Every structure is written in C-alpha cells, then in structure tokens.
Short mmCIF file of C-alpha atoms in Angstrom, two decimals:
data_model
loop_
_atom_site.label_atom_id
_atom_site.label_comp_id
_atom_site.label_asym_id
_atom_site.label_seq_id
_atom_site.Cartn_x
_atom_site.Cartn_y
_atom_site.Cartn_z
CA UNK A 1 -169.21 -62.03 124.69
CA UNK A 2 -169.90 -65.33 126.53
CA UNK A 3 -167.75 -67.22 124.03
CA UNK A 4 -164.84 -64.79 124.38
CA UNK A 5 -164.91 -64.81 128.18
CA UNK A 6 -164.95 -68.62 128.38
CA UNK A 7 -162.16 -68.80 125.80
CA UNK A 8 -159.89 -66.46 127.77
CA UNK A 9 -160.61 -68.08 131.15
CA UNK A 10 -160.14 -71.60 129.81
CA UNK A 11 -157.00 -70.77 127.84
CA UNK A 12 -155.24 -69.11 130.78
CA UNK A 13 -156.30 -71.80 133.26
CA UNK A 14 -155.23 -74.73 131.10
CA UNK A 15 -151.99 -73.01 130.08
CA UNK A 16 -151.14 -72.65 133.77
CA UNK A 17 -152.19 -76.24 134.45
CA UNK A 18 -149.93 -77.52 131.67
CA UNK A 19 -147.04 -75.38 132.83
CA UNK A 20 -147.35 -76.62 136.42
CA UNK A 21 -147.16 -80.23 135.22
CA UNK A 22 -144.11 -79.36 133.09
CA UNK A 23 -142.41 -77.65 136.04
CA UNK A 24 -143.18 -80.62 138.31
CA UNK A 25 -141.49 -82.86 135.74
CA UNK A 26 -138.55 -80.41 135.57
CA UNK A 27 -139.03 -79.72 131.86
CA UNK A 28 -137.08 -76.93 130.19
CA UNK A 29 -138.53 -73.74 128.68
CA UNK A 30 -139.60 -75.50 125.49
CA UNK A 31 -141.29 -78.24 127.51
CA UNK A 32 -143.25 -75.67 129.52
CA UNK A 33 -144.45 -73.98 126.33
CA UNK A 34 -145.27 -77.32 124.69
CA UNK A 35 -147.35 -78.65 127.58
CA UNK A 36 -148.97 -75.27 128.17
CA UNK A 37 -150.07 -74.78 124.57
CA UNK A 38 -151.07 -78.43 124.22
CA UNK A 39 -153.27 -78.27 127.30
CA UNK A 40 -154.82 -74.95 126.30
CA UNK A 41 -155.61 -75.80 122.67
CA UNK A 42 -155.56 -79.61 122.44
CA UNK A 43 -159.19 -80.04 123.48
CA UNK A 44 -160.43 -77.62 120.83
CA UNK A 45 -158.42 -79.35 118.13
CA UNK A 46 -159.73 -82.80 119.09
CA UNK A 47 -163.32 -81.47 119.24
CA UNK A 48 -163.10 -79.99 115.76
CA UNK A 49 -161.65 -83.20 114.30
CA UNK A 50 -164.27 -85.46 115.90
CA UNK A 51 -167.22 -83.21 115.04
CA UNK A 52 -165.99 -82.68 111.50
CA UNK A 53 -165.39 -78.94 111.88
CA UNK A 54 -162.62 -76.91 110.19
CA UNK A 55 -159.47 -77.20 112.29
CA UNK A 56 -158.33 -73.86 110.86
CA UNK A 57 -160.81 -72.16 113.19
CA UNK A 58 -158.65 -73.15 116.14
CA UNK A 59 -155.52 -71.66 114.58
CA UNK A 60 -157.26 -68.35 113.82
CA UNK A 61 -157.14 -67.30 117.48
CA UNK A 62 -154.00 -65.21 117.56
CA UNK A 63 -155.10 -63.28 120.65
CA UNK A 64 -155.59 -66.48 122.64
CA UNK A 65 -152.20 -67.78 121.56
CA UNK A 66 -150.66 -64.50 122.72
CA UNK A 67 -152.49 -64.72 126.07
CA UNK A 68 -151.23 -68.29 126.54
CA UNK A 69 -147.68 -67.28 125.58
CA UNK A 70 -147.60 -64.39 128.07
CA UNK A 71 -149.12 -66.56 130.82
CA UNK A 72 -146.56 -69.33 130.29
CA UNK A 73 -143.66 -66.90 130.11
CA UNK A 74 -144.62 -65.25 133.39
CA UNK A 75 -145.11 -68.60 135.09
CA UNK A 76 -141.70 -69.83 133.95
CA UNK A 77 -139.61 -66.76 134.81
CA UNK A 78 -141.35 -65.55 137.99
CA UNK A 79 -140.60 -67.83 141.00
CA UNK A 80 -144.19 -68.16 142.20
CA UNK A 81 -143.22 -71.24 144.20
CA UNK A 82 -141.36 -68.96 146.65
CA UNK A 83 -144.65 -67.68 148.03
CA UNK A 84 -147.22 -70.19 146.71
CA UNK A 85 -146.92 -73.65 148.24
CA UNK A 86 -148.70 -76.82 147.21
CA UNK A 87 -148.18 -76.87 143.44
CA UNK A 88 -150.34 -79.99 143.08
CA UNK A 89 -153.37 -78.30 144.62
CA UNK A 90 -152.88 -75.17 142.52
CA UNK A 91 -152.54 -77.39 139.46
CA UNK A 92 -155.81 -79.13 140.29
CA UNK A 93 -157.52 -75.78 140.86
CA UNK A 94 -156.50 -74.29 137.53
CA UNK A 95 -157.25 -77.58 135.79
CA UNK A 96 -160.75 -77.39 137.29
CA UNK A 97 -161.20 -73.88 135.93
CA UNK A 98 -160.03 -74.98 132.48
CA UNK A 99 -162.26 -78.07 132.56
CA UNK A 100 -165.30 -76.03 133.53
CA UNK A 101 -164.74 -73.18 131.07
CA UNK A 102 -164.03 -75.40 128.09
CA UNK A 103 -166.76 -77.93 128.95
CA UNK A 104 -169.34 -75.14 128.90
CA UNK A 105 -167.77 -73.62 125.82
CA UNK A 106 -167.71 -76.97 123.99
CA UNK A 107 -171.38 -77.57 124.78
CA UNK A 108 -172.32 -74.09 123.58
CA UNK A 109 -170.30 -74.63 120.41
CA UNK A 110 -172.10 -77.88 119.61
CA UNK A 111 -175.54 -76.38 120.37
CA UNK A 112 -174.81 -73.37 118.15
CA UNK A 113 -173.76 -75.73 115.35
CA UNK A 114 -177.11 -77.52 115.61
CA UNK A 115 -175.83 -80.87 116.87
CA UNK A 116 -178.08 -83.23 118.89
CA UNK A 117 -177.60 -83.86 122.60
CA UNK A 118 -175.15 -86.80 122.25
CA UNK A 119 -172.85 -84.63 120.13
CA UNK A 120 -173.21 -81.78 122.64
CA UNK A 121 -171.96 -84.15 125.36
CA UNK A 122 -169.07 -85.34 123.19
CA UNK A 123 -168.13 -81.78 122.29
CA UNK A 124 -168.21 -80.73 125.93
CA UNK A 125 -166.17 -83.68 127.20
CA UNK A 126 -163.55 -83.50 124.46
CA UNK A 127 -163.10 -79.75 124.79
CA UNK A 128 -162.91 -79.94 128.57
CA UNK A 129 -160.65 -82.98 128.88
CA UNK A 130 -158.82 -83.41 125.55
CA UNK A 131 -155.99 -81.00 126.25
CA UNK A 132 -155.40 -82.46 129.70
CA UNK A 133 -155.23 -86.00 128.30
CA UNK A 134 -152.59 -85.01 125.75
CA UNK A 135 -150.70 -83.11 128.48
CA UNK A 136 -150.59 -86.15 130.74
CA UNK A 137 -149.42 -88.43 127.92
CA UNK A 138 -146.62 -86.01 126.99
CA UNK A 139 -145.63 -85.84 130.67
CA UNK A 140 -145.46 -89.63 130.90
CA UNK A 141 -148.45 -89.81 133.23
CA UNK A 142 -151.67 -91.79 133.17
CA UNK A 143 -154.40 -89.46 131.86
CA UNK A 144 -156.09 -87.95 134.89
CA UNK A 145 -159.53 -88.36 133.34
CA UNK A 146 -159.19 -92.16 133.24
CA UNK A 147 -158.13 -93.16 136.73
CA UNK A 148 -158.31 -90.42 139.36
CA UNK A 149 -161.13 -88.47 140.99
CA UNK A 150 -164.40 -87.80 139.14
CA UNK A 151 -163.42 -85.57 136.22
CA UNK A 152 -165.13 -85.98 132.86
CA UNK A 153 -168.55 -86.60 134.45
CA UNK A 154 -168.68 -82.97 135.54
CA UNK A 155 -168.26 -82.00 131.87
CA UNK A 156 -171.13 -84.34 131.04
CA UNK A 157 -173.23 -82.60 133.69
CA UNK A 158 -172.51 -79.21 132.12
CA UNK A 159 -173.34 -80.55 128.65
CA UNK A 160 -176.68 -81.95 129.85
CA UNK A 161 -177.66 -78.68 131.51
CA UNK A 162 -176.90 -76.71 128.35
CA UNK A 163 -178.09 -79.36 125.91
CA UNK A 164 -181.59 -79.58 127.38
CA UNK A 165 -181.87 -75.79 127.63
CA UNK A 166 -181.67 -75.35 131.41
CA UNK A 167 -179.02 -72.64 130.97
CA UNK A 168 -179.13 -70.09 128.17
CA UNK A 169 -178.08 -66.80 129.77
CA UNK A 170 -174.67 -65.45 130.73
CA UNK A 171 -175.47 -65.48 134.46
CA UNK A 172 -176.63 -69.09 134.24
CA UNK A 173 -173.44 -70.07 132.39
CA UNK A 174 -171.33 -68.48 135.11
CA UNK A 175 -173.31 -70.29 137.81
CA UNK A 176 -172.82 -73.58 135.95
CA UNK A 177 -169.11 -72.86 135.51
CA UNK A 178 -168.72 -72.18 139.24
CA UNK A 179 -170.68 -75.33 140.10
CA UNK A 180 -168.45 -77.54 137.95
CA UNK A 181 -165.31 -76.02 139.50
CA UNK A 182 -166.70 -76.60 142.99
CA UNK A 183 -167.70 -80.20 142.24
CA UNK A 184 -164.35 -80.96 140.67
CA UNK A 185 -162.43 -79.53 143.64
CA UNK A 186 -164.67 -81.44 146.07
CA UNK A 187 -163.79 -84.57 144.11
CA UNK A 188 -160.11 -83.83 144.68
CA UNK A 189 -160.46 -82.93 148.35
CA UNK A 190 -162.70 -85.86 149.31
CA UNK A 191 -161.32 -88.34 146.75
CA UNK A 192 -164.62 -88.94 144.98
CA UNK A 193 -164.06 -91.37 142.14
CA UNK A 194 -165.99 -93.67 139.87
CA UNK A 195 -165.71 -97.38 140.69
CA UNK A 196 -163.03 -99.40 138.95
CA UNK A 197 -163.33 -103.09 138.14
CA UNK A 198 -161.30 -103.95 141.24
CA UNK A 199 -163.76 -101.92 143.33
CA UNK A 200 -166.63 -103.87 141.79
CA UNK A 201 -164.93 -107.23 142.42
CA UNK A 202 -164.20 -106.26 146.02
CA UNK A 203 -167.86 -105.33 146.44
CA UNK A 204 -168.95 -108.73 145.07
CA UNK A 205 -166.43 -110.46 147.33
CA UNK A 206 -167.85 -108.68 150.38
CA UNK A 207 -171.36 -109.77 149.44
CA UNK A 208 -170.19 -113.34 148.93
CA UNK A 209 -168.44 -113.42 152.32
CA UNK A 210 -171.28 -111.78 154.25
#
C-alpha cells in the first residue's frame, strides 16, 4: 500500500513538473509528453541501472503510465494558466512533491532489497532527482540539482531516516514526505543553497581582508 501510494503521488507530481517545464519552453504536444514521462520515470530507470536491478520492472507499470498520460493530457489541453498564476512556483511545488515521494520510495526500495546504507542513499537520491536531471538536460537547462537551492540533500535526509530505521510505518513515511516537501519549498522561498567554489573563495577573501 505504501509503495503504491508513493508511486502514484510521485508519478503525477513529476509528470506535472515536467509538463510545466515543457510549456515554459513552448514545446509542442510531443515535447510535453516526452518531458513529462521522462521526469516521472527517469529516476526509477537510472536507479535500477545503477543498483543492478531489472529495468523491465519499471516498464511493467502500465497503470502508472496511464496515470501520467492522463495527467499530461489534461495539463496540455486545459488552460490552467488562466486561473493559476506563477507557473515557476507551481513547478517548484510539484517538483518538491515528486522529489519527496520518490526519495522515500527509492530508500524503501533499497532497504527492501537488502542494500546497505550507502546504497539506500544512492537509491533515494537517484530516484528523487534522476528524472528531473534528465528533464532539465532535455529542456536545455542546467540541472536544478547541481546549481540552485538545496535539493538532493533533502533526499539524503530521507534516506538516512529510513536507512537507520527511524521511520518504518506508513504514518512516519507521510510525516517524512511532508517534511521533505516543506524543507524543499523553504529552500526555494529563502534561497537556501549549498556553497559553491566562488562562495568559498569569497569567504577566504573576506577573512584575508579583515
């Protein structure tokens, strides 16, 4: 039940996130479907390849593909932008939901497969961020996970909580999911980000000049 719920939430959220990016780039119908499906299923594919799991398991999810197809079709043909403003913020919100759902799901998948904690972290991060990275590359953008607000670290947080056994019930998973969404959105709102090399050099320069 937990697995199915996270799958549906993550698939819908990332499909919407991919579609919003495609619409911002003025892609056609095929482009919307391509970015939507890539964002929704890319992370799972990358996770399976890296962890040495059968990729066919990802393709045997006909219901999720149907859910993604319906979601993308509605988003393309219904003019939501007429009454929903701020596409970028909505994109970040749905991306946060997808990140959280798939990060938790990826960690649970790795734990169930008997992998150690490092592999649980890798599975969580790749599942939560892989689809978004491919989406950004296809859209001609720098991958969000590599240069913007704190992103992948929230997936690492979820993996650690699950990997060390601090969450093992449905209610606890939902609390963790909500926490990751909240932290991700706070990162967007308050521009929390990890330091870059230029930040570090500026810090050293300030110390030198003080």
